Coordinates of C-alpha atoms in Angstrom, one line a residue:
X218 CA -0.1 0.0 0.1
X219 CA 1.3 3.4 -0.7
X220 CA -0.4 6.2 1.5
X221 CA 1.3 9.0 -0.1
X222 CA -0.9 11.1 -2.4
X223 CA 0.4 12.1 -5.7
X224 CA -0.4 16.0 -5.2
X225 CA 0.8 17.6 -2.5
X226 CA 1.4 14.3 -0.5
X227 CA -0.4 15.9 3.2
X228 CA 0.3 12.5 4.4
X229 CA 4.3 13.1 5.2
X230 CA 2.9 15.0 7.8
X231 CA 1.4 11.8 9.8
X232 CA -0.5 11.7 12.8
X233 CA -2.0 8.7 14.7
X234 CA -5.4 9.9 13.5
X235 CA -4.5 10.2 10.0
X236 CA -2.9 6.8 9.9
X237 CA -5.9 5.4 11.6
X238 CA -8.4 7.1 9.0
X239 CA -5.8 5.6 6.0
X240 CA -5.9 2.2 7.4
X241 CA -9.6 1.9 7.7
X242 CA -10.1 2.9 4.0
X243 CA -7.7 0.6 3.0
X244 CA -8.8 -2.4 5.1
X245 CA -12.3 -1.6 3.6
X246 CA -10.6 -1.7 0.3
X247 CA -8.8 -4.9 0.9
X248 CA -12.3 -6.1 1.7
X249 CA -14.1 -4.9 -1.4
X250 CA -11.0 -6.5 -3.7
X251 CA -11.8 -9.9 -2.0
X252 CA -15.2 -10.1 -2.4
X253 CA -15.1 -9.2 -6.1
X254 CA -16.0 -11.2 -9.1
X255 CA -12.8 -13.8 -9.3
X256 CA -11.5 -13.0 -5.6
X257 CA -9.5 -9.8 -6.9
X258 CA -7.1 -9.5 -4.1
X259 CA -4.1 -8.9 -5.4
X260 CA -5.5 -5.1 -6.8
X261 CA -5.1 -3.8 -3.7
X262 CA -1.6 -4.8 -3.2
X263 CA 0.0 -2.1 -5.2
X264 CA -3.1 0.5 -4.9
X265 CA -1.9 4.4 -4.5
X266 CA -4.3 6.8 -2.3
X267 CA -4.9 9.6 -4.8
X268 CA -7.1 11.9 -2.8
X269 CA -8.7 12.1 0.6
X270 CA -11.4 14.7 -0.3
X271 CA -14.5 14.3 -0.6
X272 CA -13.9 10.9 -0.1
X273 CA -11.0 8.0 -0.4
X274 CA -9.5 7.6 -3.8
X275 CA -7.6 4.9 -4.5
X276 CA -5.5 3.6 -7.8
X277 CA -5.5 0.4 -8.6
X278 CA -2.5 0.1 -11.1
X279 CA -3.2 -3.9 -11.3
X280 CA -6.7 -3.5 -12.8
X281 CA -6.4 -0.4 -14.6
X282 CA -9.0 1.0 -12.4
X283 CA -9.7 3.3 -9.2
X284 CA -11.6 2.6 -6.3
X285 CA -13.6 5.2 -4.4
X286 CA -14.1 4.5 -0.2
X287 CA -17.6 6.0 0.9
X288 CA -18.4 6.7 4.5
X289 CA -21.3 4.7 3.4
X290 CA -23.3 2.6 0.6
X291 CA -25.8 5.4 0.3
X292 CA -23.5 7.6 -0.9
X293 CA -21.5 5.0 -3.1
X294 CA -24.6 4.0 -4.6
X295 CA -25.9 7.8 -5.2
X296 CA -22.5 8.1 -7.4
X297 CA -22.8 4.8 -9.6
X298 CA -26.4 5.7 -9.7
X299 CA -25.7 9.5 -10.7
X300 CA -22.8 8.1 -13.2
X301 CA -25.3 5.8 -15.2
X302 CA -27.7 8.6 -15.6
X303 CA -25.0 11.1 -16.9
X304 CA -23.9 9.0 -19.3
X305 CA -27.5 8.0 -20.7
X306 CA -27.8 11.3 -21.0
X307 CA -25.0 11.7 -23.2
X308 CA -22.8 13.7 -20.7
X309 CA -18.7 12.6 -20.4
X310 CA -18.7 10.6 -17.4
X311 CA -16.0 7.8 -16.0
X312 CA -18.2 4.7 -16.0
X313 CA -18.8 2.5 -13.2
X314 CA -16.1 -0.9 -13.4
X315 CA -18.7 -2.9 -11.4
X316 CA -22.1 -1.7 -10.9
X317 CA -21.9 -3.2 -7.0
X318 CA -21.1 -1.5 -4.4
X319 CA -19.5 -3.5 -1.7
X320 CA -19.9 -2.5 2.0
X321 CA -17.4 -3.5 4.4
X322 CA -17.5 -4.4 8.1
X323 CA -17.1 -1.1 9.4
X324 CA -20.0 0.4 7.5
X325 CA -17.7 1.7 4.6
X326 CA -18.7 1.2 1.3
X327 CA -16.2 0.8 -2.0
X328 CA -17.2 1.5 -5.7
X329 CA -15.1 0.9 -8.6
X330 CA -14.4 2.9 -11.7
X331 CA -13.0 2.7 -15.3
X332 CA -9.2 4.5 -14.8
X333 CA -9.2 7.9 -15.9
X334 CA -6.3 10.1 -16.6
X335 CA -5.0 12.7 -14.7
X336 CA -7.7 15.8 -14.2
X337 CA -7.4 18.4 -17.3
X338 CA -6.5 22.1 -17.1
X339 CA -8.7 22.8 -20.0
X340 CA -11.6 24.4 -18.3
X341 CA -13.7 24.0 -21.1
X342 CA -14.3 20.8 -20.8
X343 CA -15.4 21.8 -17.2
X344 CA -17.5 24.0 -18.5
X345 CA -19.0 22.2 -21.3
X346 CA -19.8 18.8 -18.8
X347 CA -21.3 21.3 -16.3
X348 CA -23.3 23.0 -18.9
X349 CA -24.9 19.7 -20.6
X350 CA -25.5 18.5 -16.9
X351 CA -27.6 21.8 -16.0
X352 CA -29.6 21.0 -19.7
X353 CA -30.9 17.7 -18.1
X354 CA -34.7 17.9 -17.2
X355 CA -34.4 17.1 -13.3
X356 CA -37.8 15.3 -14.0
X357 CA -35.8 12.6 -15.8
X358 CA -34.4 12.0 -12.5
X359 CA -37.2 11.9 -9.4
X360 CA -34.8 10.3 -7.3
X361 CA -32.3 13.4 -6.8
X362 CA -32.5 14.6 -3.4
X363 CA -32.7 18.4 -3.2
X364 CA -29.1 20.7 -2.8
X365 CA -29.2 21.7 0.9
X366 CA -25.6 23.4 1.3
X367 CA -27.0 23.4 5.1
X368 CA -28.0 20.2 6.0
X369 CA -25.6 18.7 7.9
X370 CA -22.8 21.8 7.4
X371 CA -21.8 21.8 11.1
X372 CA -22.2 18.3 11.6
X373 CA -18.9 16.6 13.3
X374 CA -17.8 19.9 14.7
X375 CA -17.5 18.4 18.5
X376 CA -14.1 16.8 18.0
X377 CA -12.7 19.8 16.1
X378 CA -10.2 22.0 18.0
X379 CA -12.3 25.1 18.4
X380 CA -12.8 27.4 21.2
X381 CA -16.3 28.5 22.3
X382 CA -16.2 31.8 20.3
X383 CA -15.0 30.4 17.1
X384 CA -17.7 27.8 17.8
X385 CA -20.3 30.5 18.2
X386 CA -19.3 32.2 15.3
X387 CA -19.7 29.5 12.8
X388 CA -23.2 28.9 13.9
X389 CA -24.1 32.2 13.9
X390 CA -23.0 32.9 10.5
X391 CA -24.2 29.5 9.2
X392 CA -27.7 30.9 10.9
X393 CA -27.2 34.5 9.0
X394 CA -26.3 32.7 5.7
X395 CA -29.3 30.2 5.9
X396 CA -31.7 33.1 6.3
X397 CA -30.4 34.8 3.4
X398 CA -30.6 31.8 1.4
X399 CA -34.1 31.2 1.9
X400 CA -35.1 34.6 0.4
X401 CA -33.1 34.8 -3.0
X402 CA -34.5 35.5 -5.7
X403 CA -33.4 32.2 -8.3
X404 CA -33.2 33.5 -11.7
X405 CA -33.0 30.2 -13.5
X406 CA -35.3 26.9 -12.9
X407 CA -34.3 23.6 -11.2
X408 CA -32.1 21.5 -12.9
X409 CA -29.7 18.8 -12.3
X410 CA -26.7 20.4 -10.6
X411 CA -23.1 19.2 -9.0
X412 CA -23.5 21.1 -5.9
X413 CA -19.6 21.0 -5.5
X414 CA -17.4 24.2 -4.4
X415 CA -15.0 24.3 -7.2
X416 CA -15.3 23.8 -11.5
X417 CA -16.0 20.2 -11.7
X418 CA -12.8 18.4 -12.6
X419 CA -12.6 16.8 -16.0
X420 CA -10.0 13.9 -16.5
X421 CA -8.4 13.1 -19.8
X422 CA -5.8 10.7 -20.4
X423 CA -5.5 11.7 -24.4
X424 CA -8.3 9.4 -25.6
X425 CA -11.1 9.6 -22.9
X426 CA -12.4 12.3 -21.5
X427 CA -14.6 12.3 -18.6
X428 CA -15.7 13.3 -15.2
X429 CA -15.4 10.9 -12.4
X430 CA -18.2 11.6 -10.2
X431 CA -16.9 12.4 -6.5
X432 CA -20.2 14.1 -5.1
X433 CA -24.1 12.4 -5.6
X434 CA -25.6 14.9 -8.1
X435 CA -28.6 17.0 -6.6
X436 CA -31.7 18.7 -7.9
X437 CA -31.2 22.6 -7.2
X438 CA -30.3 25.5 -9.1
X439 CA -27.4 26.0 -11.7
X440 CA -26.1 29.4 -10.3
X441 CA -24.4 27.4 -7.1
X442 CA -22.1 25.7 -9.7
X443 CA -21.1 28.4 -11.6
X444 CA -20.6 30.8 -8.1
X445 CA -18.3 28.1 -7.2
X446 CA -16.5 28.0 -10.4
X447 CA -16.1 31.8 -10.5
X448 CA -15.2 32.0 -6.5
X449 CA -12.3 29.2 -6.9
X450 CA -11.0 30.4 -10.0
X451 CA -10.8 34.5 -9.3
X452 CA -10.6 34.4 -5.3
X453 CA -7.6 31.8 -4.3
X454 CA -4.2 32.1 -4.6
X455 CA -1.9 29.8 -6.2
X456 CA -3.3 27.9 -9.4
X457 CA -5.7 29.7 -11.2
X458 CA -8.4 28.6 -13.6
X459 CA -9.1 30.5 -16.6
X460 CA -12.6 31.8 -15.8
X461 CA -13.5 33.6 -18.7
X462 CA -13.1 30.9 -21.0
X463 CA -14.9 28.6 -18.8
X464 CA -17.7 31.1 -18.7
X465 CA -17.8 32.1 -22.3
X466 CA -17.9 28.2 -22.8
X467 CA -20.7 27.4 -20.6
X468 CA -23.0 30.2 -21.7
X469 CA -22.8 28.7 -25.7
X470 CA -24.0 25.8 -24.2
X471 CA -27.4 27.5 -22.9
X472 CA -29.1 27.1 -26.4
X473 CA -30.5 30.6 -26.1
X474 CA -31.9 30.9 -22.6
X475 CA -31.3 33.8 -21.1
X476 CA -29.7 33.6 -17.8
X477 CA -31.0 37.2 -16.4
X478 CA -27.4 38.4 -16.1
X479 CA -24.3 39.4 -17.9
X480 CA -22.1 37.4 -16.2
X481 CA -22.6 35.6 -12.6
X482 CA -20.9 38.2 -10.3
X483 CA -23.6 40.9 -11.4
X484 CA -26.4 38.2 -10.1
X485 CA -27.5 40.0 -6.8
X486 CA -27.5 36.5 -4.9
X487 CA -24.1 36.2 -6.0
X488 CA -22.7 37.2 -2.9
X489 CA -24.8 34.9 -0.6
X490 CA -24.1 31.9 -2.6
X491 CA -20.4 32.5 -2.5
X492 CA -20.1 33.3 1.1
X493 CA -22.3 30.0 1.6
X494 CA -19.2 28.0 -0.8
X495 CA -16.7 29.8 1.2
X496 CA -18.3 29.0 4.4
X497 CA -18.5 25.2 3.5
X498 CA -14.9 25.3 2.6
X499 CA -13.9 26.8 5.9
X500 CA -16.4 24.1 7.9
X501 CA -15.0 21.1 6.0
X502 CA -11.6 22.4 6.8
X503 CA -12.3 22.6 10.4
X504 CA -13.6 19.2 10.8
X505 CA -10.4 17.5 9.7
X506 CA -8.1 19.8 12.1
X507 CA -8.2 17.1 14.3
X508 CA -5.9 14.9 11.9
X509 CA -2.4 16.2 12.2
X510 CA -0.8 19.4 13.0
X511 CA -0.7 21.2 9.3
X512 CA -4.7 20.4 9.2
X513 CA -5.1 22.2 12.3
X514 CA -2.8 25.2 10.9
X515 CA -4.5 25.5 7.8
X516 CA -7.9 25.3 9.8
X517 CA -7.1 27.9 12.1
X518 CA -5.9 30.4 9.1
X519 CA -9.2 29.7 7.1
X520 CA -11.1 30.4 10.4
X521 CA -9.3 33.7 10.9
X522 CA -10.1 34.6 7.1
X523 CA -13.2 34.0 7.6
X524 CA -13.5 36.3 10.7
X525 CA -12.0 39.2 8.5
X526 CA -8.2 39.0 10.2
X527 CA -6.7 38.8 6.7
X528 CA -8.2 40.6 3.6
X529 CA -9.3 38.5 0.2
X530 CA -8.0 37.5 -2.0
X531 CA -8.1 34.4 0.5
X532 CA -4.8 32.7 1.1
X533 CA -6.1 28.9 1.7
X534 CA -2.4 27.8 0.9
X535 CA -0.9 29.5 4.3
X536 CA 0.6 27.4 6.5

């Protein structure tokens, strides 16, 4: 097992908590490999942990596939079902290697997917996949859950290293944004959305281009996906995506639909949705702060940014 990630290598700074998390994920992977068709136990031998957020993504060189370890079977089935649905809608999406989901003894679940290439830096591909998804009639997927970024937002903070003032601040900010969210005037109807916090990453191996679904699809408003893409490309220091290309490509796929604003930043609800995306990002980091010192420093910095200690643009990469 190789637990060193290919990007950033956050496991160089190890801790008992992080090692226990990775070990549990790997054990679930081994169990799943052992119970697949043909007893593919060797698949886990050279497994490489590629990413640990939003779930554990393992590359399996022995099978030319990847595996995702999910916190529960519901999420795993939602991803498999969502990917199959997108492929039927002719959206470029990586196919499941197996259509089954395997649940480990600790409740984690594993899904297997065909090998995908590295994430593409061509933002027009992300815009293309996103626009095609936003054109889908949500009635074609009545099983989709409503996108609610506040559902469970503050869960799991009990073990986070927060003082009472910081905890109260997060609860108050979430309550205020939730109230603003409830009164948003959405300019477009419901559709199928990704509900993530960045441009949708599209993978390209030089032959196949496709989305590897990491979050369950939702029924919601396209503005969330568009605000998340713009915020990540314009307000983060470090590698910046080309949002102009993304926006132009996205709009070219609207089939003449007028979104009601010249750009997403001009929409009156932009700040509320952007601030909700930011809060979600901060809370996710704080929730993982118990894992090691690096995660704790990053969470403290992001929380300080949110409380106004540092000006924008948000330097999420500070150590």
